[in-house]
Coordinates of C-alpha atoms and ligand atoms in Angstrom, one line a residue:
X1 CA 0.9 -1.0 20.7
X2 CA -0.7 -2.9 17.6
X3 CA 0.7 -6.1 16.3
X4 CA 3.1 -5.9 13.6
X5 CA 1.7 -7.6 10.6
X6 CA 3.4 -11.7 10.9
X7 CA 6.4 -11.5 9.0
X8 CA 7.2 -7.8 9.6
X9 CA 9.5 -7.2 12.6
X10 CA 11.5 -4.8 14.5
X11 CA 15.5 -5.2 14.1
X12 CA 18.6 -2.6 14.9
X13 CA 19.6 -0.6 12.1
X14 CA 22.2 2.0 13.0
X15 CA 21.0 1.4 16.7
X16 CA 17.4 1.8 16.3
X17 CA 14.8 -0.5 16.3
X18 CA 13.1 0.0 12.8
X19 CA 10.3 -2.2 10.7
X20 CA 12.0 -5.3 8.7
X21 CA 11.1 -7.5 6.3
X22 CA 12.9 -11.0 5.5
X23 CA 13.6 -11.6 2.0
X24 CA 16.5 -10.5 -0.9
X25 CA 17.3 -6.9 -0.9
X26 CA 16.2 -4.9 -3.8
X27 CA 17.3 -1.2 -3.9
X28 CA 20.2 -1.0 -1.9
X29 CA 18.2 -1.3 2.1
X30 CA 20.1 -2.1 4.5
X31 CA 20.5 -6.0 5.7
X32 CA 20.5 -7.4 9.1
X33 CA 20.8 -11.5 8.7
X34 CA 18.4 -11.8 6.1
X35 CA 16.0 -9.2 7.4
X36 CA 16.3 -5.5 5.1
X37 CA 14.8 -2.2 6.5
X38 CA 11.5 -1.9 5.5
X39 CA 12.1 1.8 5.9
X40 CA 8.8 4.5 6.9
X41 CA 10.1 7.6 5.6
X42 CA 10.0 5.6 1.8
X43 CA 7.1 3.6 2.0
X44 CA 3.3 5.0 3.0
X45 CA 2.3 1.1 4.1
X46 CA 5.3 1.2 6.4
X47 CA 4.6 4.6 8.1
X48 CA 0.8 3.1 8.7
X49 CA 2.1 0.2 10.5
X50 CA 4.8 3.1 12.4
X51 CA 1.4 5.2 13.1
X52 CA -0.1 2.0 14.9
X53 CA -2.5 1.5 12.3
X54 CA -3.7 -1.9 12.5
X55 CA -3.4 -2.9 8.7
X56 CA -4.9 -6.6 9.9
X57 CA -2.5 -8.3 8.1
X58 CA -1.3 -12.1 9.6
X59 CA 0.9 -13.3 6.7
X60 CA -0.2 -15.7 3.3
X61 CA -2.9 -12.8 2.5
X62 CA -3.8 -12.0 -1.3
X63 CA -3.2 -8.5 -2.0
X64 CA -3.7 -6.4 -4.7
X65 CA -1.7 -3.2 -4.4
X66 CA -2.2 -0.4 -6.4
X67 CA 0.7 2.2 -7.2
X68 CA 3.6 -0.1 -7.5
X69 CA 5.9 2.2 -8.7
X70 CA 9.3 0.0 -8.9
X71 CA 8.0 -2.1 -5.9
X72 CA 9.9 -0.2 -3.2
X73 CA 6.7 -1.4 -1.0
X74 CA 5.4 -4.2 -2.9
X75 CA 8.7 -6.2 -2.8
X76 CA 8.2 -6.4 1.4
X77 CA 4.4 -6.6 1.1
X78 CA 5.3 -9.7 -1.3
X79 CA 7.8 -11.0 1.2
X80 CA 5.5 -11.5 4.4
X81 CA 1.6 -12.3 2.2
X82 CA 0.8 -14.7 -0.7
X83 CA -0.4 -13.9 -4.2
X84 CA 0.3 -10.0 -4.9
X85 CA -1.1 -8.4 -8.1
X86 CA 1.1 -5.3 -8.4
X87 CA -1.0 -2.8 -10.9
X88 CA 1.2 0.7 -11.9
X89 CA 0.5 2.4 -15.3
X90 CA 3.8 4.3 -16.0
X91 CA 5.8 1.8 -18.1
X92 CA 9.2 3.1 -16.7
X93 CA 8.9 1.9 -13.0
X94 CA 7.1 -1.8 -14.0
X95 CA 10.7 -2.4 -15.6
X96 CA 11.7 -2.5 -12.8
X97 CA 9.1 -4.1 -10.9
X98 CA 9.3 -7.1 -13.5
X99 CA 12.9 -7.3 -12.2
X100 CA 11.7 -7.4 -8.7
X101 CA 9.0 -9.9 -9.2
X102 CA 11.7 -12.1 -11.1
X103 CA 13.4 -13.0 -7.3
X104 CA 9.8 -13.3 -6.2
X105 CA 7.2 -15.6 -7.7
X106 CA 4.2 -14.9 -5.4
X107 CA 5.2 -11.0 -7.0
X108 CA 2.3 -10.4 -10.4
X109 CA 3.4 -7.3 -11.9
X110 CA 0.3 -5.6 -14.1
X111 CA 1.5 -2.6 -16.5
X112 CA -2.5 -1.4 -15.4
X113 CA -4.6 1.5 -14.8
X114 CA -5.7 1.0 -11.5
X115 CA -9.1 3.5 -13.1
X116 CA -9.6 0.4 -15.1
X117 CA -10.1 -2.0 -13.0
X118 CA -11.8 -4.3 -16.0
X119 CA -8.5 -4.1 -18.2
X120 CA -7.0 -6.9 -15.1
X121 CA -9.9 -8.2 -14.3
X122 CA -9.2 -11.6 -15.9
X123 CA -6.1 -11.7 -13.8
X124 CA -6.6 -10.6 -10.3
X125 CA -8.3 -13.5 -8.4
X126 CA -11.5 -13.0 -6.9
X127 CA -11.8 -12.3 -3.0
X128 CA -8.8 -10.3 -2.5
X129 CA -7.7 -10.1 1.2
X130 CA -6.2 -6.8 1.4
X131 CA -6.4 -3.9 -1.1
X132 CA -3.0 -1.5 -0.3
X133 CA -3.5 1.7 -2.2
X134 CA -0.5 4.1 -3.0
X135 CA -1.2 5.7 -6.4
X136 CA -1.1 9.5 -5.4
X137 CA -2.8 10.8 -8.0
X138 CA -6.7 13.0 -8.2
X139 CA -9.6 10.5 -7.9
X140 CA -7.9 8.2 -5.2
X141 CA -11.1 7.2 -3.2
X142 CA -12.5 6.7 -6.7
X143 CA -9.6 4.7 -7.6
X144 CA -10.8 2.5 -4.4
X145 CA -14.4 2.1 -4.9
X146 CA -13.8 1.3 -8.4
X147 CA -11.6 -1.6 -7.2
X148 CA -13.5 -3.0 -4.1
X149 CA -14.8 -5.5 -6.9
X150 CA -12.3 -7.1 -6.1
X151 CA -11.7 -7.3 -2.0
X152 CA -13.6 -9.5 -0.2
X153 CA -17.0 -8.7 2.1
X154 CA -14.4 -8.9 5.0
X155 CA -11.5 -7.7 3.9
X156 CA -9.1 -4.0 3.8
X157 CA -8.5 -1.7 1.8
X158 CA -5.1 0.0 3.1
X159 CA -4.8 3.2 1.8
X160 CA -2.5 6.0 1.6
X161 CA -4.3 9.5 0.8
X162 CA -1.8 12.4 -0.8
X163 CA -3.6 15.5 0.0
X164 CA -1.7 17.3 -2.7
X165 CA -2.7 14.7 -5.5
X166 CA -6.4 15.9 -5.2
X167 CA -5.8 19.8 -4.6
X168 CA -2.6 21.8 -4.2
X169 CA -4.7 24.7 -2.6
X170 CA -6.8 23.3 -0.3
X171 CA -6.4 22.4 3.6
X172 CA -5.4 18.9 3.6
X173 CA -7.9 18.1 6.7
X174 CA -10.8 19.7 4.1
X175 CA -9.2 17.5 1.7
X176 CA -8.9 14.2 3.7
X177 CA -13.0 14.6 5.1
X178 CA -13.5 15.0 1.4
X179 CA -11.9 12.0 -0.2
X180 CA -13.6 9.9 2.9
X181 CA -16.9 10.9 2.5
X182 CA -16.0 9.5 -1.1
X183 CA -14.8 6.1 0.1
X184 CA -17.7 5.6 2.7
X185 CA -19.5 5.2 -0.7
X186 CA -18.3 1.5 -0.6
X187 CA -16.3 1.1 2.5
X188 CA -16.7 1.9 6.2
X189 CA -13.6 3.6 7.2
X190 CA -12.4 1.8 10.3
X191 CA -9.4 3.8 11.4
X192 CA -7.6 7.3 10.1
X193 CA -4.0 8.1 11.1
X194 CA -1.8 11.1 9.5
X195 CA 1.4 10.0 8.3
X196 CA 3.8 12.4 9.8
X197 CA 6.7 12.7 10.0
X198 CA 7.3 10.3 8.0
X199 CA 5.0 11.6 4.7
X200 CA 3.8 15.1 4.9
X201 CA 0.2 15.8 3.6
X202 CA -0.6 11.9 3.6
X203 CA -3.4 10.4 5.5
X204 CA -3.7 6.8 5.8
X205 CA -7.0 5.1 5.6
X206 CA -7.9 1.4 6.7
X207 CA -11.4 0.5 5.9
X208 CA -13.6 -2.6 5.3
X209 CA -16.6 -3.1 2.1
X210 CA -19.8 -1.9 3.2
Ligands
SAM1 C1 3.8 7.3 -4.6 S1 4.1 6.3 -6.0 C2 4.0 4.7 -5.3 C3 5.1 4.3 -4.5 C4 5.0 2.8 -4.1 N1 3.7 2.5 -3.6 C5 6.0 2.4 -3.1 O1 5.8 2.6 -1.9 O2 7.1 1.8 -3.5 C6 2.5 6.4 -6.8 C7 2.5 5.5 -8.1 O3 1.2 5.4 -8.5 C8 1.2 5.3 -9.9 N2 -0.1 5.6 -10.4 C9 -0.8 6.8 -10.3 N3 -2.0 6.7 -10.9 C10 -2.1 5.4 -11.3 C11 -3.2 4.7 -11.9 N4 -4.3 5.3 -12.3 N5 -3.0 3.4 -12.2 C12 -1.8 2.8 -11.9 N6 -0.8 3.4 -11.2 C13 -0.9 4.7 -11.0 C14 2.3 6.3 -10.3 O4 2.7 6.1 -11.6 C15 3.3 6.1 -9.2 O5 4.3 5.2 -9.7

């Protein structure tokens, strides 16, 4: 079985053994002596790790994490790295992300569009460590090779791949080979896992820069 990520562990919620984070709880997870259910079934970087997806991350890592939404994920992701640049372009959800990141100083929240990787430029630090993608939206291998810019030569891009995002019609498999032969344009895909069950239609993706 791969290592969980340092900082992420296993602990008994309801009697089973499920992914935890330590930190302050945020949306209502469930607590067990400071650690809160980092739960699979509501976060795509969660369901990676549950698919034994090496996702190479030791702990005190610089992320930038793309797709914030409210900061379900990027509140735990902040809780066991360093420095995480949380970029989301709906102004709605970074309210609430601001609120997160207010508990959390290592927590950057951008009101971004992650297809503009310029317009934060001047904010994200250089030599990123990790790249965790989760913007579900047409264009997401795009959305990563415009950002590798930022990741350094040897680090990961994690990402999450929403087959319905690109093309409600299509066979997600045809989908998936699609939006990787996309990536490989700046990445070499390392590893591929579906997300079942915990995301339907989802393929998760960890690659390095080419
Ligand atoms: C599936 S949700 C993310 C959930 C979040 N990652 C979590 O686990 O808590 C996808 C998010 O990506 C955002 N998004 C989509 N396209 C984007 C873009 N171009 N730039 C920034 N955010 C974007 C959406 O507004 C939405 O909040």
């Amino acid at each position: 079985m791969t290592d969980l990520p340092e900082g992420v562990e296993r602990r008994t919620f309801d009697g089973q053994r499920r992914l935890a984070t330590r930190g302050e709880p945020v949306y209502g997870e469930p607590t067990d002596e400071g650690w809160r259910l980092w739960d699979a079934g509501r976060s795509k970087l969660a369901a990676m790790v549950e698919s034994g997806l090496d996702v190479g991350l030791d702990g005190g890592e610089t992320v930038l994490y793309l797709g914030a939404a409210s900061g379900t994920t990027a509140s735990h992701v902040a809780d066991f790295v360093g420095p995480t640049y949380a970029v989301e372009f709906a102004p709605r959800p970074v309210r609430d992300l601001v609120g997160v990141a207010e508990g959390r100083r290592n927590l950057v929240p951008l009101l971004k569009d992650a297809r503009k990787p310029a317009s934060y430029a001047h904010v994200v630090e250089a030599d990123v460590d990790a790249i965790v993608q989760d913007v579900a939206t047409r264009g997401q291998a795009r959305v990563a090779v415009e950002n590798r810019r930022f990741l350094r030569d040897d680090g990961r891009l994690l990402a999450a791949i929403k087959a319905r995002s690109e093309d409600v019609t299509r066979d997600p498999e045809d989908v998936f080979e699609d939006a990787l032969d996309d990536l490989r344009e700046s990445y070499e895909v390392l590893a591929t896992e579906r997300l079942e069950p915990y995301h339907d239609d989802h393929l998760g993706v960890v690659a390095r820069p080419k």
